[in-house]
GROMACS .gro file of C-alpha atoms in nm:
model
  278
    1UNK     CA    1   2.200  -1.786   0.761
    2UNK     CA    2   2.452  -1.589   0.617
    3UNK     CA    3   2.811  -1.601   0.747
    4UNK     CA    4   3.191  -1.534   0.651
    5UNK     CA    5   3.193  -1.956   0.539
    6UNK     CA    6   2.985  -1.923   0.285
    7UNK     CA    7   3.190  -1.677   0.079
    8UNK     CA    8   3.483  -1.784  -0.178
    9UNK     CA    9   3.758  -1.601  -0.406
   10UNK     CA   10   3.741  -1.657  -0.793
   11UNK     CA   11   4.053  -1.658  -0.944
   12UNK     CA   12   4.000  -1.335  -1.136
   13UNK     CA   13   4.036  -1.171  -0.789
   14UNK     CA   14   4.425  -1.147  -0.858
   15UNK     CA   15   4.503  -1.321  -1.186
   16UNK     CA   16   4.837  -1.248  -1.198
   17UNK     CA   17   4.906  -1.463  -0.873
   18UNK     CA   18   5.020  -1.843  -0.971
   19UNK     CA   19   4.822  -2.157  -0.817
   20UNK     CA   20   4.986  -2.187  -0.531
   21UNK     CA   21   5.043  -1.808  -0.430
   22UNK     CA   22   4.646  -1.776  -0.527
   23UNK     CA   23   4.593  -2.083  -0.259
   24UNK     CA   24   4.818  -1.909  -0.039
   25UNK     CA   25   4.607  -1.580  -0.060
   26UNK     CA   26   4.326  -1.697   0.002
   27UNK     CA   27   4.441  -1.864   0.294
   28UNK     CA   28   4.579  -1.567   0.470
   29UNK     CA   29   4.220  -1.341   0.389
   30UNK     CA   30   4.054  -1.674   0.644
   31UNK     CA   31   3.871  -1.787   0.331
   32UNK     CA   32   3.893  -2.110   0.218
   33UNK     CA   33   3.667  -2.169  -0.077
   34UNK     CA   34   3.810  -2.085  -0.471
   35UNK     CA   35   3.707  -2.066  -0.795
   36UNK     CA   36   3.952  -2.159  -1.112
   37UNK     CA   37   3.927  -2.039  -1.372
   38UNK     CA   38   4.076  -2.154  -1.776
   39UNK     CA   39   4.084  -1.799  -1.924
   40UNK     CA   40   4.369  -1.692  -1.774
   41UNK     CA   41   4.649  -1.674  -2.052
   42UNK     CA   42   4.788  -1.996  -1.836
   43UNK     CA   43   4.794  -2.333  -1.976
   44UNK     CA   44   4.531  -2.457  -1.806
   45UNK     CA   45   4.281  -2.418  -1.521
   46UNK     CA   46   4.565  -2.558  -1.293
   47UNK     CA   47   4.895  -2.363  -1.471
   48UNK     CA   48   4.963  -2.688  -1.673
   49UNK     CA   49   5.047  -2.869  -1.295
   50UNK     CA   50   4.924  -3.226  -1.321
   51UNK     CA   51   4.560  -3.222  -1.179
   52UNK     CA   52   4.686  -3.500  -0.902
   53UNK     CA   53   4.920  -3.245  -0.801
   54UNK     CA   54   4.727  -2.935  -0.786
   55UNK     CA   55   4.447  -3.152  -0.603
   56UNK     CA   56   4.740  -3.234  -0.351
   57UNK     CA   57   4.806  -2.893  -0.300
   58UNK     CA   58   4.500  -2.771  -0.238
   59UNK     CA   59   4.467  -3.005   0.029
   60UNK     CA   60   4.792  -2.949   0.222
   61UNK     CA   61   4.695  -2.595   0.208
   62UNK     CA   62   4.316  -2.660   0.333
   63UNK     CA   63   4.140  -2.477  -0.010
   64UNK     CA   64   3.823  -2.615  -0.123
   65UNK     CA   65   3.796  -2.568  -0.531
   66UNK     CA   66   3.407  -2.483  -0.604
   67UNK     CA   67   3.410  -2.481  -0.938
   68UNK     CA   68   3.608  -2.405  -1.264
   69UNK     CA   69   3.520  -2.142  -1.493
   70UNK     CA   70   3.432  -2.214  -1.791
   71UNK     CA   71   3.279  -2.416  -2.084
   72UNK     CA   72   3.235  -2.120  -2.352
   73UNK     CA   73   3.021  -2.153  -2.622
   74UNK     CA   74   2.804  -2.382  -2.452
   75UNK     CA   75   2.492  -2.302  -2.641
   76UNK     CA   76   2.616  -2.248  -2.984
   77UNK     CA   77   2.508  -2.562  -3.224
   78UNK     CA   78   2.764  -2.491  -3.486
   79UNK     CA   79   3.036  -2.560  -3.235
   80UNK     CA   80   2.913  -2.877  -3.065
   81UNK     CA   81   3.169  -3.110  -3.166
   82UNK     CA   82   3.436  -2.891  -3.012
   83UNK     CA   83   3.257  -2.815  -2.743
   84UNK     CA   84   3.185  -3.111  -2.611
   85UNK     CA   85   3.557  -3.240  -2.644
   86UNK     CA   86   3.659  -2.991  -2.402
   87UNK     CA   87   3.369  -3.082  -2.192
   88UNK     CA   88   3.513  -3.399  -2.166
   89UNK     CA   89   3.891  -3.264  -2.076
   90UNK     CA   90   3.716  -3.008  -1.813
   91UNK     CA   91   3.488  -3.278  -1.654
   92UNK     CA   92   3.803  -3.517  -1.643
   93UNK     CA   93   3.988  -3.198  -1.456
   94UNK     CA   94   3.721  -3.178  -1.256
   95UNK     CA   95   3.701  -3.467  -1.112
   96UNK     CA   96   4.059  -3.526  -1.056
   97UNK     CA   97   4.079  -3.198  -0.860
   98UNK     CA   98   3.788  -3.294  -0.665
   99UNK     CA   99   3.611  -2.998  -0.759
  100UNK     CA  100   3.218  -3.042  -0.785
  101UNK     CA  101   3.115  -2.811  -1.010
  102UNK     CA  102   3.205  -2.633  -1.380
  103UNK     CA  103   3.019  -2.313  -1.531
  104UNK     CA  104   2.901  -2.333  -1.876
  105UNK     CA  105   2.895  -1.950  -1.991
  106UNK     CA  106   2.625  -1.879  -2.351
  107UNK     CA  107   2.776  -1.713  -2.674
  108UNK     CA  108   2.823  -1.374  -2.627
  109UNK     CA  109   2.922  -1.266  -2.967
  110UNK     CA  110   2.788  -0.940  -3.132
  111UNK     CA  111   2.837  -1.153  -3.456
  112UNK     CA  112   2.545  -1.415  -3.336
  113UNK     CA  113   2.247  -1.346  -3.594
  114UNK     CA  114   2.027  -1.635  -3.409
  115UNK     CA  115   1.669  -1.540  -3.339
  116UNK     CA  116   1.598  -1.569  -3.018
  117UNK     CA  117   1.376  -1.874  -3.035
  118UNK     CA  118   1.632  -2.016  -3.210
  119UNK     CA  119   1.925  -1.946  -2.915
  120UNK     CA  120   1.655  -2.100  -2.692
  121UNK     CA  121   1.632  -2.420  -2.868
  122UNK     CA  122   2.024  -2.506  -2.890
  123UNK     CA  123   2.018  -2.390  -2.520
  124UNK     CA  124   1.758  -2.663  -2.431
  125UNK     CA  125   1.921  -2.909  -2.709
  126UNK     CA  126   2.284  -2.858  -2.545
  127UNK     CA  127   2.202  -2.939  -2.229
  128UNK     CA  128   2.017  -3.201  -2.303
  129UNK     CA  129   2.340  -3.367  -2.490
  130UNK     CA  130   2.574  -3.282  -2.256
  131UNK     CA  131   2.332  -3.374  -1.947
  132UNK     CA  132   2.427  -3.756  -1.919
  133UNK     CA  133   2.836  -3.672  -1.932
  134UNK     CA  134   2.764  -3.443  -1.635
  135UNK     CA  135   2.555  -3.751  -1.469
  136UNK     CA  136   2.840  -3.968  -1.529
  137UNK     CA  137   3.111  -3.769  -1.393
  138UNK     CA  138   2.900  -3.663  -1.116
  139UNK     CA  139   2.978  -3.319  -1.173
  140UNK     CA  140   2.714  -3.033  -1.113
  141UNK     CA  141   2.688  -2.815  -1.444
  142UNK     CA  142   2.666  -2.443  -1.338
  143UNK     CA  143   2.492  -2.227  -1.623
  144UNK     CA  144   2.541  -1.827  -1.586
  145UNK     CA  145   2.345  -1.597  -1.774
  146UNK     CA  146   2.542  -1.316  -1.897
  147UNK     CA  147   2.339  -0.940  -1.892
  148UNK     CA  148   2.499  -0.830  -2.224
  149UNK     CA  149   2.314  -0.682  -2.443
  150UNK     CA  150   2.501  -0.932  -2.723
  151UNK     CA  151   2.500  -1.263  -2.489
  152UNK     CA  152   2.267  -1.524  -2.596
  153UNK     CA  153   2.114  -1.624  -2.265
  154UNK     CA  154   2.052  -1.356  -2.025
  155UNK     CA  155   1.780  -1.467  -1.818
  156UNK     CA  156   1.715  -1.638  -1.535
  157UNK     CA  157   1.412  -1.722  -1.621
  158UNK     CA  158   1.482  -1.863  -1.933
  159UNK     CA  159   1.773  -2.072  -1.793
  160UNK     CA  160   1.528  -2.217  -1.542
  161UNK     CA  161   1.293  -2.304  -1.830
  162UNK     CA  162   1.579  -2.459  -2.008
  163UNK     CA  163   1.725  -2.671  -1.745
  164UNK     CA  164   1.357  -2.810  -1.684
  165UNK     CA  165   1.330  -2.891  -2.042
  166UNK     CA  166   1.640  -3.016  -2.055
  167UNK     CA  167   1.466  -3.343  -1.830
  168UNK     CA  168   1.808  -3.339  -1.640
  169UNK     CA  169   1.893  -3.255  -1.306
  170UNK     CA  170   2.269  -3.196  -1.281
  171UNK     CA  171   2.207  -2.832  -1.336
  172UNK     CA  172   2.204  -2.517  -1.163
  173UNK     CA  173   2.252  -2.144  -1.206
  174UNK     CA  174   2.488  -1.920  -1.131
  175UNK     CA  175   2.349  -1.577  -1.052
  176UNK     CA  176   2.578  -1.292  -1.097
  177UNK     CA  177   2.460  -0.981  -0.926
  178UNK     CA  178   2.628  -0.800  -1.197
  179UNK     CA  179   2.470  -0.953  -1.500
  180UNK     CA  180   2.147  -0.945  -1.305
  181UNK     CA  181   2.175  -0.557  -1.268
  182UNK     CA  182   2.254  -0.493  -1.611
  183UNK     CA  183   2.019  -0.747  -1.747
  184UNK     CA  184   1.668  -0.782  -1.877
  185UNK     CA  185   1.515  -0.890  -1.529
  186UNK     CA  186   1.448  -0.740  -1.174
  187UNK     CA  187   1.489  -0.834  -0.855
  188UNK     CA  188   1.154  -0.873  -0.809
  189UNK     CA  189   1.150  -1.186  -0.970
  190UNK     CA  190   1.366  -1.366  -0.753
  191UNK     CA  191   1.115  -1.624  -0.557
  192UNK     CA  192   0.836  -1.535  -0.799
  193UNK     CA  193   0.869  -1.624  -1.143
  194UNK     CA  194   1.249  -1.744  -1.046
  195UNK     CA  195   1.266  -2.008  -0.802
  196UNK     CA  196   1.619  -1.956  -0.588
  197UNK     CA  197   1.607  -2.368  -0.559
  198UNK     CA  198   1.769  -2.348  -0.912
  199UNK     CA  199   2.055  -2.127  -0.793
  200UNK     CA  200   2.417  -2.337  -0.714
  201UNK     CA  201   2.623  -2.037  -0.705
  202UNK     CA  202   2.605  -1.676  -0.665
  203UNK     CA  203   2.854  -1.419  -0.803
  204UNK     CA  204   2.917  -1.118  -0.652
  205UNK     CA  205   3.088  -0.779  -0.728
  206UNK     CA  206   3.002  -0.434  -0.723
  207UNK     CA  207   2.995  -0.119  -0.915
  208UNK     CA  208   3.095   0.287  -0.884
  209UNK     CA  209   3.067   0.419  -1.179
  210UNK     CA  210   2.789   0.653  -1.340
  211UNK     CA  211   2.805   0.492  -1.702
  212UNK     CA  212   2.522   0.405  -1.847
  213UNK     CA  213   2.378   0.042  -1.763
  214UNK     CA  214   2.421  -0.057  -2.157
  215UNK     CA  215   2.825   0.098  -2.106
  216UNK     CA  216   2.875  -0.120  -1.822
  217UNK     CA  217   3.178  -0.390  -1.914
  218UNK     CA  218   3.364  -0.642  -1.665
  219UNK     CA  219   3.652  -0.431  -1.621
  220UNK     CA  220   3.396  -0.175  -1.399
  221UNK     CA  221   3.290  -0.452  -1.127
  222UNK     CA  222   3.499  -0.406  -0.847
  223UNK     CA  223   3.406  -0.517  -0.466
  224UNK     CA  224   3.104  -0.461  -0.247
  225UNK     CA  225   3.080  -0.153  -0.070
  226UNK     CA  226   2.825   0.149  -0.004
  227UNK     CA  227   2.902   0.300  -0.332
  228UNK     CA  228   2.760   0.007  -0.522
  229UNK     CA  229   2.494   0.121  -0.742
  230UNK     CA  230   2.419  -0.242  -0.841
  231UNK     CA  231   2.243  -0.302  -0.459
  232UNK     CA  232   2.475  -0.630  -0.480
  233UNK     CA  233   2.417  -0.640  -0.116
  234UNK     CA  234   2.060  -0.637  -0.125
  235UNK     CA  235   2.071  -0.901  -0.400
  236UNK     CA  236   2.269  -1.125  -0.152
  237UNK     CA  237   2.036  -1.113   0.134
  238UNK     CA  238   1.775  -1.120  -0.074
  239UNK     CA  239   1.874  -1.438  -0.171
  240UNK     CA  240   1.976  -1.618   0.212
  241UNK     CA  241   1.622  -1.456   0.270
  242UNK     CA  242   1.506  -1.692   0.010
  243UNK     CA  243   1.684  -1.989   0.130
  244UNK     CA  244   1.992  -1.988  -0.100
  245UNK     CA  245   2.229  -2.198   0.132
  246UNK     CA  246   2.503  -2.194  -0.106
  247UNK     CA  247   2.859  -1.993  -0.181
  248UNK     CA  248   2.862  -1.622  -0.270
  249UNK     CA  249   3.185  -1.602  -0.476
  250UNK     CA  250   3.376  -1.288  -0.523
  251UNK     CA  251   3.415  -1.166  -0.920
  252UNK     CA  252   3.561  -0.844  -0.917
  253UNK     CA  253   3.767  -0.759  -1.272
  254UNK     CA  254   3.842  -0.427  -1.227
  255UNK     CA  255   4.211  -0.375  -1.294
  256UNK     CA  256   4.188  -0.129  -0.990
  257UNK     CA  257   4.127  -0.446  -0.768
  258UNK     CA  258   4.383  -0.669  -0.940
  259UNK     CA  259   4.639  -0.494  -0.935
  260UNK     CA  260   4.664  -0.414  -0.547
  261UNK     CA  261   4.915  -0.589  -0.346
  262UNK     CA  262   4.818  -0.930  -0.128
  263UNK     CA  263   4.767  -0.700   0.156
  264UNK     CA  264   4.561  -0.457   0.010
  265UNK     CA  265   4.379  -0.684  -0.163
  266UNK     CA  266   4.297  -0.900   0.167
  267UNK     CA  267   4.169  -0.535   0.337
  268UNK     CA  268   3.949  -0.459   0.094
  269UNK     CA  269   3.777  -0.819   0.098
  270UNK     CA  270   3.727  -0.762   0.436
  271UNK     CA  271   3.601  -0.453   0.419
  272UNK     CA  272   3.372  -0.591   0.167
  273UNK     CA  273   3.267  -0.843   0.352
  274UNK     CA  274   3.213  -0.682   0.667
  275UNK     CA  275   2.945  -0.386   0.476
  276UNK     CA  276   2.764  -0.685   0.345
  277UNK     CA  277   2.735  -0.861   0.670
  278UNK     CA  278   2.619  -0.508   0.870
   0.00000   0.00000   0.00000
């Protein structure tokens, strides 16, 4: 059943905060689950701290780190050697900070000229190649389809198929309400052609601008409220009804959210949770 304990904060919600400040902010909001990121222009996902020190800090503040975002371009064969080296580093970090999952993002580049079948094949090959590493580390790989037109993996159903064909059980899928809205699929696939039991994490945000779908970008993602045209609340409630028991993580990229002071941001988060649960 959906309740306040099912929500988490992705660090993109307050990227200017240092790691300890972010943990403190999460505690102030009453949300104890967080996602870290390695794409914030800092030295790494733990701001250059020794991983063991970051783990102690989280533990001391009562914070549970649920994922690291992200291993990029995971399904691009031409980058396999480089990506594999980065994967080993991220898995080691995840183990040290007691983080159970690592997000994998597909290649998202307008210069990617691979035909669809090659993109699919390379996705399966990558999952097959990386599977033993995730299994040995005891870490879950969370594959996140990106709904952008240039994305090499935009479909939940296709991600589900690729996982099945990889023959590894160490993978689940990130359902992102934004990417599901702008991507090629409709909500009615949930529980039908897409099995919600394959979902390991849900990223949530809202969009209020009236721009065409094809023009929507990360910077348009705000917190979920009554004006959200993506109907993210309905997506969340449907996933809950279909048996998803995992975490819903706030991931708004909009500067209008990121630039709020801590008190204002905490209020907005509580308002969003109240709206979702009402």
